[in-house]
Amino acid sequence: MKRKRKKRVKTIFVMVLFIFAFFIVLKAIRSPLEVANRLNEQDSYDNVKKYEPFLRKELAKYQLQNYTPTLLAVMQQESKGEGGDPMQASESAGLKPNAIQNPEESIRRGVKHFQRALTYGKKEKVDFATVIQAYNMGIGYIDFVKKHGGKHNEQLAKQFSLIQVHKKPDQYNCGGDKHNFRYPYCYGDFTYSTKVMENIKSITASLPASKNQTDGSF
């Protein structure tokens, strides 16, 4: 009887040791992965952060330097800081997509486009999410939202997108790809404001406190 009890205790002890060892090994495996994931997340903003000084300088011309994190977040969504038109400002300037091939010119145009949307958005008393979405969908989106309560949501963005699609169905057709997540709302990206707001949070958290003066709101 005692022998059986000892054997049972020994078995339980071995199981506890095994479980303990399993969690130690699991933690050892996860720790490098977690560090790598954090580094990858941080590195994903490096391309846009290199433009931070020039972007801040351009925004200061309109006394809007507090919106630097916001415009970095917009750039991240537009291009991840890559290419000659990192703010994807060509179309807002009335040019063909990617016609601008000078990053500084792109930033100047992008800042001007944002300043117009911000000024008009404040005048029409819409929320900040509407202003962000207007960077993607144009100033007309501000008028549309004002007529529908003054606050952006993705359903309104879809409705506005469809209106533009019906005007130029051959142009705004997601390249004919019906599997595109935007289809059939192929004018702009109805999720744009949501994505930029998430970028703002991440970039704001990673910028030095002295450069982190706003969370991207009015």
Coordinates of C-alpha atoms in Angstrom, one line a residue:
M1 CA 0.0 0.0 0.0
K2 CA 2.8 2.4 1.0
R3 CA 4.7 1.4 -2.2
K4 CA 1.7 2.4 -4.3
R5 CA 1.3 5.7 -2.5
K6 CA 5.0 6.5 -3.0
K7 CA 4.7 5.6 -6.7
R8 CA 1.6 7.9 -7.0
V9 CA 3.4 10.8 -5.3
K10 CA 6.5 10.2 -7.5
T11 CA 4.3 10.2 -10.6
I12 CA 2.6 13.5 -9.6
F13 CA 6.0 15.0 -8.8
V14 CA 7.3 14.1 -12.2
M15 CA 4.2 15.5 -13.9
V16 CA 4.6 18.8 -12.0
L17 CA 8.2 19.0 -13.0
F18 CA 7.3 18.3 -16.6
I19 CA 4.6 21.0 -16.7
F20 CA 7.0 23.5 -15.0
A21 CA 9.7 22.7 -17.6
F22 CA 7.2 23.0 -20.4
F23 CA 6.2 26.6 -19.4
I24 CA 9.9 27.6 -19.0
V25 CA 10.7 26.3 -22.5
L26 CA 7.5 28.0 -23.9
K27 CA 8.5 31.3 -22.3
A28 CA 12.1 31.0 -23.7
I29 CA 10.7 30.5 -27.2
R30 CA 8.1 33.3 -27.0
S31 CA 10.4 36.0 -25.5
P32 CA 12.6 36.4 -28.7
L33 CA 9.5 36.3 -30.8
E34 CA 7.9 39.0 -28.8
V35 CA 11.0 41.2 -28.9
A36 CA 11.2 40.6 -32.7
N37 CA 7.5 41.5 -33.1
R38 CA 8.0 44.7 -31.1
L39 CA 11.1 45.6 -33.2
N40 CA 9.2 44.9 -36.5
E41 CA 6.3 47.1 -35.3
Q42 CA 8.7 49.9 -34.4
D43 CA 10.6 49.5 -37.7
S44 CA 7.4 49.8 -39.7
Y45 CA 7.3 53.5 -39.0
D46 CA 11.0 54.3 -39.7
N47 CA 10.4 55.3 -43.3
V48 CA 7.8 58.0 -42.3
K49 CA 9.7 59.2 -39.3
K50 CA 12.6 60.3 -41.4
Y51 CA 10.3 62.9 -42.9
E52 CA 9.2 64.2 -39.5
P53 CA 11.5 67.3 -39.4
F54 CA 10.5 68.5 -42.9
L55 CA 6.8 67.7 -42.3
R56 CA 6.9 69.6 -39.0
K57 CA 8.5 72.6 -40.7
E58 CA 5.8 72.6 -43.4
L59 CA 3.0 72.4 -40.9
A60 CA 4.5 75.2 -38.9
K61 CA 3.8 77.5 -41.9
Y62 CA 0.1 77.1 -41.0
Q63 CA 0.8 76.9 -37.2
L64 CA -0.3 73.3 -37.4
Q65 CA 2.9 71.6 -36.2
N66 CA 0.9 69.9 -33.4
Y67 CA -0.6 67.8 -36.2
T68 CA 2.8 66.2 -37.1
P69 CA 1.9 62.8 -35.7
T70 CA -1.4 62.9 -37.6
L71 CA 0.4 63.6 -40.9
L72 CA 3.0 61.0 -40.2
A73 CA 0.1 58.6 -39.7
V74 CA -1.5 59.7 -43.0
M75 CA 1.8 59.1 -44.8
Q76 CA 2.1 55.7 -43.2
Q77 CA -1.3 54.8 -44.6
E78 CA -0.7 56.3 -48.0
S79 CA 2.7 54.9 -48.8
K80 CA 4.6 53.8 -45.6
G81 CA 7.0 56.6 -46.5
E82 CA 8.1 55.0 -49.8
G83 CA 8.4 56.4 -53.3
G84 CA 8.6 59.9 -54.7
D85 CA 5.1 60.9 -53.6
P86 CA 4.9 59.6 -50.0
M87 CA 1.8 61.7 -49.2
Q88 CA 0.1 60.5 -52.4
A89 CA -0.7 64.2 -53.0
S90 CA -0.7 64.1 -56.8
E91 CA -4.4 63.6 -57.3
S92 CA -5.3 66.3 -54.7
A93 CA -3.2 68.7 -56.7
G94 CA -5.2 67.8 -59.9
L95 CA -2.4 65.6 -61.3
K96 CA -2.3 61.9 -62.3
P97 CA -1.5 59.4 -59.6
N98 CA 2.2 59.5 -58.6
A99 CA 2.9 62.4 -61.0
I100 CA 4.9 64.0 -58.2
Q101 CA 8.3 62.4 -57.8
N102 CA 9.8 64.7 -55.2
P103 CA 9.1 63.7 -51.5
E104 CA 9.4 67.3 -50.3
E105 CA 7.0 68.6 -53.0
S106 CA 4.7 65.7 -52.0
I107 CA 4.8 66.8 -48.4
R108 CA 4.1 70.4 -49.3
R109 CA 1.1 69.4 -51.3
G110 CA -0.1 67.0 -48.7
V111 CA 0.1 69.5 -45.9
K112 CA -1.8 72.0 -48.0
H113 CA -4.5 69.5 -48.7
F114 CA -4.8 68.6 -45.0
Q115 CA -4.8 72.3 -44.0
R116 CA -7.7 72.9 -46.4
A117 CA -9.7 69.9 -45.1
L118 CA -9.0 70.8 -41.4
T119 CA -10.0 74.5 -41.9
Y120 CA -13.2 73.6 -43.8
G121 CA -14.0 70.8 -41.3
K122 CA -13.8 73.2 -38.4
K123 CA -16.0 75.7 -40.2
E124 CA -18.6 73.1 -41.0
K125 CA -18.4 71.6 -37.5
V126 CA -17.7 68.0 -38.5
D127 CA -15.7 65.6 -36.3
F128 CA -11.9 65.0 -36.8
A129 CA -12.5 61.6 -38.3
T130 CA -14.3 63.2 -41.1
V131 CA -11.4 65.5 -41.8
I132 CA -9.1 62.5 -42.0
Q133 CA -11.4 60.7 -44.3
A134 CA -11.6 63.8 -46.5
Y135 CA -7.8 63.6 -47.1
N136 CA -8.7 60.3 -48.8
M137 CA -12.1 61.1 -50.4
G138 CA -11.8 64.8 -51.0
I139 CA -13.3 67.9 -49.4
G140 CA -16.7 67.0 -50.7
Y141 CA -16.9 64.3 -48.1
I142 CA -17.1 67.0 -45.4
D143 CA -20.2 68.5 -47.0
F144 CA -21.8 65.0 -47.3
V145 CA -21.1 64.2 -43.6
K146 CA -22.4 67.6 -42.5
K147 CA -25.8 66.8 -44.2
H148 CA -25.8 63.4 -42.3
G149 CA -25.2 64.4 -38.7
G150 CA -21.6 65.8 -38.8
K151 CA -19.9 62.6 -37.6
H152 CA -18.0 60.2 -39.8
N153 CA -18.7 56.5 -39.8
E154 CA -17.8 53.8 -42.4
Q155 CA -21.4 53.4 -43.5
L156 CA -21.5 57.1 -44.6
A157 CA -18.1 56.7 -46.3
K158 CA -19.5 53.7 -48.2
Q159 CA -22.6 55.8 -49.3
F160 CA -20.3 58.7 -50.5
S161 CA -18.1 56.2 -52.3
L162 CA -21.0 54.7 -54.2
I163 CA -22.2 58.1 -55.3
Q164 CA -18.7 58.8 -56.8
V165 CA -18.6 55.3 -58.3
H166 CA -21.9 55.8 -60.1
K167 CA -20.5 59.0 -61.6
K168 CA -17.5 57.2 -63.1
P169 CA -18.1 53.4 -63.0
D170 CA -15.3 52.6 -65.4
Q171 CA -12.7 54.5 -63.4
Y172 CA -13.7 53.5 -59.9
N173 CA -14.1 49.7 -60.3
C174 CA -11.3 48.4 -58.0
G175 CA -9.5 47.3 -61.2
G176 CA -12.3 44.9 -61.9
D177 CA -11.3 42.9 -58.8
K178 CA -14.5 41.8 -57.1
H179 CA -12.5 40.2 -54.3
N180 CA -11.0 43.6 -53.3
F181 CA -12.3 44.3 -49.8
R182 CA -13.5 47.7 -51.0
Y183 CA -15.7 46.4 -53.8
P184 CA -18.2 47.8 -54.8
Y185 CA -17.2 50.9 -52.8
C186 CA -14.2 51.5 -55.1
Y187 CA -13.9 55.3 -54.7
G188 CA -11.4 55.8 -51.9
D189 CA -11.1 53.6 -48.9
F190 CA -14.1 53.6 -46.5
T191 CA -11.8 52.3 -43.7
Y192 CA -9.2 55.0 -44.2
S193 CA -10.0 57.1 -41.1
T194 CA -10.1 54.0 -38.9
K195 CA -6.6 52.9 -40.1
V196 CA -5.1 56.4 -39.8
M197 CA -6.4 56.7 -36.2
E198 CA -4.7 53.5 -35.3
N199 CA -1.5 54.7 -36.9
I200 CA -1.7 57.9 -34.9
K201 CA -1.9 55.9 -31.6
S202 CA 1.2 53.9 -32.5
I203 CA 3.2 56.8 -33.8
T204 CA 2.3 59.0 -30.9
A205 CA 3.4 56.4 -28.5
S206 CA 6.8 56.1 -30.2
L207 CA 7.6 59.8 -30.6
P208 CA 9.6 61.7 -27.9
A209 CA 7.3 63.6 -25.6
S210 CA 8.5 67.0 -26.9
K211 CA 7.3 66.0 -30.4
N212 CA 4.1 64.4 -29.2
Q213 CA 1.8 67.3 -28.6
T214 CA -1.5 66.0 -30.0
D215 CA -3.4 62.7 -30.4
G216 CA -4.7 64.0 -33.7
S217 CA -7.9 65.8 -32.7
F218 CA -9.3 69.3 -33.1

